[in-house]
Amino acid sequence: MKKIHFIYVLLAIGLTFTSCETMANRLVNRAISGAITGGSSESSYSGDDSSESSTTFGESTVVDFKNGEILVTLDGEKKGATYYTAKVLTPPSTATKNQAEVVFIHDGSTAWANFLTNSHKATQEELKIGKEVLFMSYTEGDDSVDGDSYRKYPWYIGRVTSLDFLYKGQVEVNGRLFALKLLRIAE
């Protein structure tokens, strides 16, 4: 009984000094650490290094990928694939059988991949029902993500299913609401 009471006290202290979001971020970081494995078979990487870095304006933070960062999956198909932010070490070429060597931002591991895509932040003007977008699953209903999380958490492809809440800056993707400012579009 004393052990349970002690655990509750530690939990209360931890929650007092750490926000729930920070704890969730730490858990997700641990869960995705080293999670990339598998093969791939397609490339759409253009080598463009025009992405922007994270910038702070007053109290709000504008999050984005840093220059040269792209989305990469080692899954065999685009549908249902998990994408991670990476930088290209060796561009795809005939000598590399159209594969690119990449280093993943979330854990520093390297791999050879065929599924690479440049992307940009989605804009309201680009969106329509059925449009494919990239989203971070854990951000459903939330619009507060720091730049580090934006670059390190996994991304998925979904389709816009409703624009009814666009006036609030929210877009329904696969039946779930996400902040427009956190969605990306593959190029």
PDB file of C-alpha atoms in Angstrom:
ATOM      1  CA  MET A   1       0.000   0.000   0.000  1.00  0.00           C
ATOM      2  CA  LYS A   2       2.871   2.358   0.811  1.00  0.00           C
ATOM      3  CA  LYS A   3       4.392   1.676  -2.622  1.00  0.00           C
ATOM      4  CA  ILE A   4       1.159   2.638  -4.372  1.00  0.00           C
ATOM      5  CA  HIS A   5       0.892   5.819  -2.286  1.00  0.00           C
ATOM      6  CA  PHE A   6       4.525   6.650  -3.132  1.00  0.00           C
ATOM      7  CA  ILE A   7       3.837   6.141  -6.854  1.00  0.00           C
ATOM      8  CA  TYR A   8       0.818   8.468  -6.669  1.00  0.00           C
ATOM      9  CA  VAL A   9       2.931  11.129  -4.965  1.00  0.00           C
ATOM     10  CA  LEU A  10       5.633  10.835  -7.636  1.00  0.00           C
ATOM     11  CA  LEU A  11       3.020  11.018 -10.378  1.00  0.00           C
ATOM     12  CA  ALA A  12       1.460  14.133  -8.816  1.00  0.00           C
ATOM     13  CA  ILE A  13       4.869  15.802  -8.552  1.00  0.00           C
ATOM     14  CA  GLY A  14       5.681  14.869 -12.138  1.00  0.00           C
ATOM     15  CA  LEU A  15       2.407  16.297 -13.417  1.00  0.00           C
ATOM     16  CA  THR A  16       2.941  19.457 -11.407  1.00  0.00           C
ATOM     17  CA  PHE A  17       6.323  20.148 -12.986  1.00  0.00           C
ATOM     18  CA  THR A  18       5.668  18.730 -16.442  1.00  0.00           C
ATOM     19  CA  SER A  19       2.753  19.439 -18.738  1.00  0.00           C
ATOM     20  CA  CYS A  20       0.761  16.495 -20.107  1.00  0.00           C
ATOM     21  CA  GLU A  21       1.744  17.497 -23.651  1.00  0.00           C
ATOM     22  CA  THR A  22       5.445  17.315 -22.781  1.00  0.00           C
ATOM     23  CA  MET A  23       4.978  13.876 -21.235  1.00  0.00           C
ATOM     24  CA  ALA A  24       3.049  12.718 -24.314  1.00  0.00           C
ATOM     25  CA  ASN A  25       5.809  14.062 -26.576  1.00  0.00           C
ATOM     26  CA  ARG A  26       8.423  12.142 -24.604  1.00  0.00           C
ATOM     27  CA  LEU A  27       6.387   8.936 -24.841  1.00  0.00           C
ATOM     28  CA  VAL A  28       5.920   9.347 -28.596  1.00  0.00           C
ATOM     29  CA  ASN A  29       9.648  10.067 -29.046  1.00  0.00           C
ATOM     30  CA  ARG A  30      10.470   6.840 -27.232  1.00  0.00           C
ATOM     31  CA  ALA A  31       7.874   4.916 -29.227  1.00  0.00           C
ATOM     32  CA  ILE A  32       9.183   6.053 -32.630  1.00  0.00           C
ATOM     33  CA  SER A  33      12.864   5.828 -31.774  1.00  0.00           C
ATOM     34  CA  GLY A  34      14.357   3.229 -34.064  1.00  0.00           C
ATOM     35  CA  ALA A  35      10.979   2.353 -35.605  1.00  0.00           C
ATOM     36  CA  ILE A  36      12.010   2.629 -39.258  1.00  0.00           C
ATOM     37  CA  THR A  37      12.542  -0.662 -41.066  1.00  0.00           C
ATOM     38  CA  GLY A  38      11.538  -2.225 -44.373  1.00  0.00           C
ATOM     39  CA  GLY A  39      11.950  -1.722 -48.126  1.00  0.00           C
ATOM     40  CA  SER A  40      10.761   0.703 -50.801  1.00  0.00           C
ATOM     41  CA  SER A  41      10.216   1.055 -54.542  1.00  0.00           C
ATOM     42  CA  GLU A  42       9.451   4.587 -55.815  1.00  0.00           C
ATOM     43  CA  SER A  43      11.020   8.076 -55.800  1.00  0.00           C
ATOM     44  CA  SER A  44       9.700  11.604 -56.364  1.00  0.00           C
ATOM     45  CA  TYR A  45      12.635  13.487 -54.799  1.00  0.00           C
ATOM     46  CA  SER A  46      13.719  16.565 -56.760  1.00  0.00           C
ATOM     47  CA  GLY A  47      16.681  17.661 -54.640  1.00  0.00           C
ATOM     48  CA  ASP A  48      15.120  21.071 -53.890  1.00  0.00           C
ATOM     49  CA  ASP A  49      16.506  22.622 -50.696  1.00  0.00           C
ATOM     50  CA  SER A  50      13.976  25.478 -50.521  1.00  0.00           C
ATOM     51  CA  SER A  51      12.156  24.449 -47.320  1.00  0.00           C
ATOM     52  CA  GLU A  52      12.075  26.989 -44.505  1.00  0.00           C
ATOM     53  CA  SER A  53      13.358  26.677 -40.951  1.00  0.00           C
ATOM     54  CA  SER A  54      11.254  27.134 -37.830  1.00  0.00           C
ATOM     55  CA  THR A  55      10.752  30.814 -37.051  1.00  0.00           C
ATOM     56  CA  THR A  56       9.288  32.579 -34.036  1.00  0.00           C
ATOM     57  CA  PHE A  57       7.139  35.691 -34.461  1.00  0.00           C
ATOM     58  CA  GLY A  58       6.185  37.244 -31.116  1.00  0.00           C
ATOM     59  CA  GLU A  59       4.495  34.553 -29.060  1.00  0.00           C
ATOM     60  CA  SER A  60       3.509  32.162 -31.861  1.00  0.00           C
ATOM     61  CA  THR A  61       5.921  29.776 -33.496  1.00  0.00           C
ATOM     62  CA  VAL A  62       5.767  29.003 -37.188  1.00  0.00           C
ATOM     63  CA  VAL A  63       6.937  25.424 -37.606  1.00  0.00           C
ATOM     64  CA  ASP A  64       8.332  23.966 -40.808  1.00  0.00           C
ATOM     65  CA  PHE A  65      11.034  21.668 -42.063  1.00  0.00           C
ATOM     66  CA  LYS A  66      14.587  22.987 -42.296  1.00  0.00           C
ATOM     67  CA  ASN A  67      16.326  23.494 -45.634  1.00  0.00           C
ATOM     68  CA  GLY A  68      16.960  20.223 -47.443  1.00  0.00           C
ATOM     69  CA  GLU A  69      14.544  18.148 -45.358  1.00  0.00           C
ATOM     70  CA  ILE A  70      12.143  15.860 -47.185  1.00  0.00           C
ATOM     71  CA  LEU A  71       9.683  13.116 -46.280  1.00  0.00           C
ATOM     72  CA  VAL A  72      10.815   9.511 -46.747  1.00  0.00           C
ATOM     73  CA  THR A  73       9.165   6.152 -46.244  1.00  0.00           C
ATOM     74  CA  LEU A  74      10.705   2.722 -46.297  1.00  0.00           C
ATOM     75  CA  ASP A  75       7.280   1.089 -46.574  1.00  0.00           C
ATOM     76  CA  GLY A  76       6.617  -0.671 -49.871  1.00  0.00           C
ATOM     77  CA  GLU A  77       3.522   1.313 -50.846  1.00  0.00           C
ATOM     78  CA  LYS A  78       2.397   4.937 -50.631  1.00  0.00           C
ATOM     79  CA  LYS A  79      -1.031   4.116 -49.154  1.00  0.00           C
ATOM     80  CA  GLY A  80      -0.820   3.461 -45.427  1.00  0.00           C
ATOM     81  CA  ALA A  81       2.888   4.296 -45.337  1.00  0.00           C
ATOM     82  CA  THR A  82       4.601   6.056 -42.459  1.00  0.00           C
ATOM     83  CA  TYR A  83       6.808   8.958 -43.544  1.00  0.00           C
ATOM     84  CA  TYR A  84       9.679  10.476 -41.581  1.00  0.00           C
ATOM     85  CA  THR A  85      11.637  13.678 -42.119  1.00  0.00           C
ATOM     86  CA  ALA A  86      15.104  13.055 -43.540  1.00  0.00           C
ATOM     87  CA  LYS A  87      18.003  14.657 -45.388  1.00  0.00           C
ATOM     88  CA  VAL A  88      19.535  13.154 -48.504  1.00  0.00           C
ATOM     89  CA  LEU A  89      23.154  12.043 -48.137  1.00  0.00           C
ATOM     90  CA  THR A  90      23.456  10.485 -51.618  1.00  0.00           C
ATOM     91  CA  PRO A  91      20.941  11.574 -54.292  1.00  0.00           C
ATOM     92  CA  PRO A  92      19.190   8.905 -56.375  1.00  0.00           C
ATOM     93  CA  SER A  93      20.973   8.009 -59.615  1.00  0.00           C
ATOM     94  CA  THR A  94      21.378   5.138 -62.040  1.00  0.00           C
ATOM     95  CA  ALA A  95      24.499   4.111 -60.110  1.00  0.00           C
ATOM     96  CA  THR A  96      22.390   3.726 -56.936  1.00  0.00           C
ATOM     97  CA  LYS A  97      19.494   2.043 -58.793  1.00  0.00           C
ATOM     98  CA  ASN A  98      17.406   5.197 -58.286  1.00  0.00           C
ATOM     99  CA  GLN A  99      17.689   4.921 -54.505  1.00  0.00           C
ATOM    100  CA  ALA A 100      18.794   7.759 -52.249  1.00  0.00           C
ATOM    101  CA  GLU A 101      20.787   7.354 -49.073  1.00  0.00           C
ATOM    102  CA  VAL A 102      19.074   9.359 -46.342  1.00  0.00           C
ATOM    103  CA  VAL A 103      19.611  10.204 -42.688  1.00  0.00           C
ATOM    104  CA  PHE A 104      16.447  10.321 -40.587  1.00  0.00           C
ATOM    105  CA  ILE A 105      16.001  13.386 -38.388  1.00  0.00           C
ATOM    106  CA  HIS A 106      14.188  11.623 -35.527  1.00  0.00           C
ATOM    107  CA  ASP A 107      16.940   9.112 -34.707  1.00  0.00           C
ATOM    108  CA  GLY A 108      19.974   9.769 -36.929  1.00  0.00           C
ATOM    109  CA  SER A 109      19.773   6.363 -38.616  1.00  0.00           C
ATOM    110  CA  THR A 110      20.622   6.010 -42.311  1.00  0.00           C
ATOM    111  CA  ALA A 111      18.945   3.948 -45.016  1.00  0.00           C
ATOM    112  CA  TRP A 112      18.619   3.596 -48.773  1.00  0.00           C
ATOM    113  CA  ALA A 113      15.133   4.575 -49.938  1.00  0.00           C
ATOM    114  CA  ASN A 114      13.081   4.918 -53.114  1.00  0.00           C
ATOM    115  CA  PHE A 115      10.020   6.664 -51.643  1.00  0.00           C
ATOM    116  CA  LEU A 116      11.081  10.307 -51.206  1.00  0.00           C
ATOM    117  CA  THR A 117       8.971  13.398 -51.599  1.00  0.00           C
ATOM    118  CA  ASN A 118       9.412  17.115 -51.303  1.00  0.00           C
ATOM    119  CA  SER A 119       6.460  18.756 -49.609  1.00  0.00           C
ATOM    120  CA  HIS A 120       5.215  22.170 -48.600  1.00  0.00           C
ATOM    121  CA  LYS A 121       2.793  23.518 -46.029  1.00  0.00           C
ATOM    122  CA  ALA A 122      -0.801  23.252 -47.219  1.00  0.00           C
ATOM    123  CA  THR A 123      -2.673  26.454 -48.000  1.00  0.00           C
ATOM    124  CA  GLN A 124      -6.397  27.053 -47.846  1.00  0.00           C
ATOM    125  CA  GLU A 125      -6.493  27.711 -51.595  1.00  0.00           C
ATOM    126  CA  GLU A 126      -5.049  24.269 -52.434  1.00  0.00           C
ATOM    127  CA  LEU A 127      -7.537  22.254 -50.434  1.00  0.00           C
ATOM    128  CA  LYS A 128     -10.616  20.527 -51.824  1.00  0.00           C
ATOM    129  CA  ILE A 129     -12.557  17.405 -50.891  1.00  0.00           C
ATOM    130  CA  GLY A 130     -10.521  14.327 -51.864  1.00  0.00           C
ATOM    131  CA  LYS A 131      -7.150  16.149 -51.961  1.00  0.00           C
ATOM    132  CA  GLU A 132      -4.264  14.092 -50.567  1.00  0.00           C
ATOM    133  CA  VAL A 133      -2.452  15.726 -47.654  1.00  0.00           C
ATOM    134  CA  LEU A 134       0.226  14.693 -45.188  1.00  0.00           C
ATOM    135  CA  PHE A 135      -0.656  14.839 -41.495  1.00  0.00           C
ATOM    136  CA  MET A 136       0.732  13.878 -38.093  1.00  0.00           C
ATOM    137  CA  SER A 137      -1.792  11.551 -36.463  1.00  0.00           C
ATOM    138  CA  TYR A 138      -1.083  12.624 -32.883  1.00  0.00           C
ATOM    139  CA  THR A 139      -2.008  16.271 -33.650  1.00  0.00           C
ATOM    140  CA  GLU A 140      -5.712  15.519 -34.151  1.00  0.00           C
ATOM    141  CA  GLY A 141      -7.681  18.413 -32.652  1.00  0.00           C
ATOM    142  CA  ASP A 142      -4.490  20.228 -31.597  1.00  0.00           C
ATOM    143  CA  ASP A 143      -2.695  23.111 -33.266  1.00  0.00           C
ATOM    144  CA  SER A 144       0.207  23.575 -30.844  1.00  0.00           C
ATOM    145  CA  VAL A 145       3.273  21.690 -32.033  1.00  0.00           C
ATOM    146  CA  ASP A 146       6.854  22.787 -31.497  1.00  0.00           C
ATOM    147  CA  GLY A 147       9.354  22.786 -34.369  1.00  0.00           C
ATOM    148  CA  ASP A 148      11.255  19.807 -33.007  1.00  0.00           C
ATOM    149  CA  SER A 149       8.142  17.623 -32.848  1.00  0.00           C
ATOM    150  CA  TYR A 150       7.004  18.824 -36.289  1.00  0.00           C
ATOM    151  CA  ARG A 151      10.254  17.553 -37.787  1.00  0.00           C
ATOM    152  CA  LYS A 152      10.650  14.335 -35.762  1.00  0.00           C
ATOM    153  CA  TYR A 153       7.187  12.772 -35.535  1.00  0.00           C
ATOM    154  CA  PRO A 154       5.804  10.397 -38.188  1.00  0.00           C
ATOM    155  CA  TRP A 155       3.625  11.609 -41.065  1.00  0.00           C
ATOM    156  CA  TYR A 156       0.819   9.828 -42.918  1.00  0.00           C
ATOM    157  CA  ILE A 157      -1.120  10.397 -46.135  1.00  0.00           C
ATOM    158  CA  GLY A 158      -4.847  11.050 -45.933  1.00  0.00           C
ATOM    159  CA  ARG A 159      -7.609  12.656 -47.960  1.00  0.00           C
ATOM    160  CA  VAL A 160      -9.525  15.817 -47.130  1.00  0.00           C
ATOM    161  CA  THR A 161     -13.054  14.726 -46.173  1.00  0.00           C
ATOM    162  CA  SER A 162     -14.558  18.075 -45.122  1.00  0.00           C
ATOM    163  CA  LEU A 163     -13.768  21.779 -45.253  1.00  0.00           C
ATOM    164  CA  ASP A 164     -16.671  22.796 -42.992  1.00  0.00           C
ATOM    165  CA  PHE A 165     -14.345  24.101 -40.268  1.00  0.00           C
ATOM    166  CA  LEU A 166     -11.828  25.825 -42.526  1.00  0.00           C
ATOM    167  CA  TYR A 167     -12.994  29.182 -41.129  1.00  0.00           C
ATOM    168  CA  LYS A 168     -11.542  27.961 -37.791  1.00  0.00           C
ATOM    169  CA  GLY A 169      -8.290  26.882 -39.440  1.00  0.00           C
ATOM    170  CA  GLN A 170      -9.252  23.198 -39.249  1.00  0.00           C
ATOM    171  CA  VAL A 171      -9.511  20.585 -41.989  1.00  0.00           C
ATOM    172  CA  GLU A 172     -11.120  17.162 -41.722  1.00  0.00           C
ATOM    173  CA  VAL A 173      -8.745  14.458 -42.979  1.00  0.00           C
ATOM    174  CA  ASN A 174      -9.946  10.856 -43.031  1.00  0.00           C
ATOM    175  CA  GLY A 175     -12.850  11.941 -40.798  1.00  0.00           C
ATOM    176  CA  ARG A 176     -10.625  13.571 -38.136  1.00  0.00           C
ATOM    177  CA  LEU A 177      -9.972  17.299 -37.558  1.00  0.00           C
ATOM    178  CA  PHE A 178      -6.456  18.695 -37.962  1.00  0.00           C
ATOM    179  CA  ALA A 179      -5.080  22.232 -37.921  1.00  0.00           C
ATOM    180  CA  LEU A 180      -4.526  23.535 -41.455  1.00  0.00           C
ATOM    181  CA  LYS A 181      -1.181  25.019 -40.400  1.00  0.00           C
ATOM    182  CA  LEU A 182       0.122  21.509 -39.582  1.00  0.00           C
ATOM    183  CA  LEU A 183      -0.834  19.860 -42.892  1.00  0.00           C
ATOM    184  CA  ARG A 184       1.573  19.377 -45.795  1.00  0.00           C
ATOM    185  CA  ILE A 185       1.140  18.584 -49.481  1.00  0.00           C
ATOM    186  CA  ALA A 186       3.501  16.314 -51.400  1.00  0.00           C
ATOM    187  CA  GLU A 187       5.030  17.891 -54.498  1.00  0.00           C
TER     188      GLU A 187
END
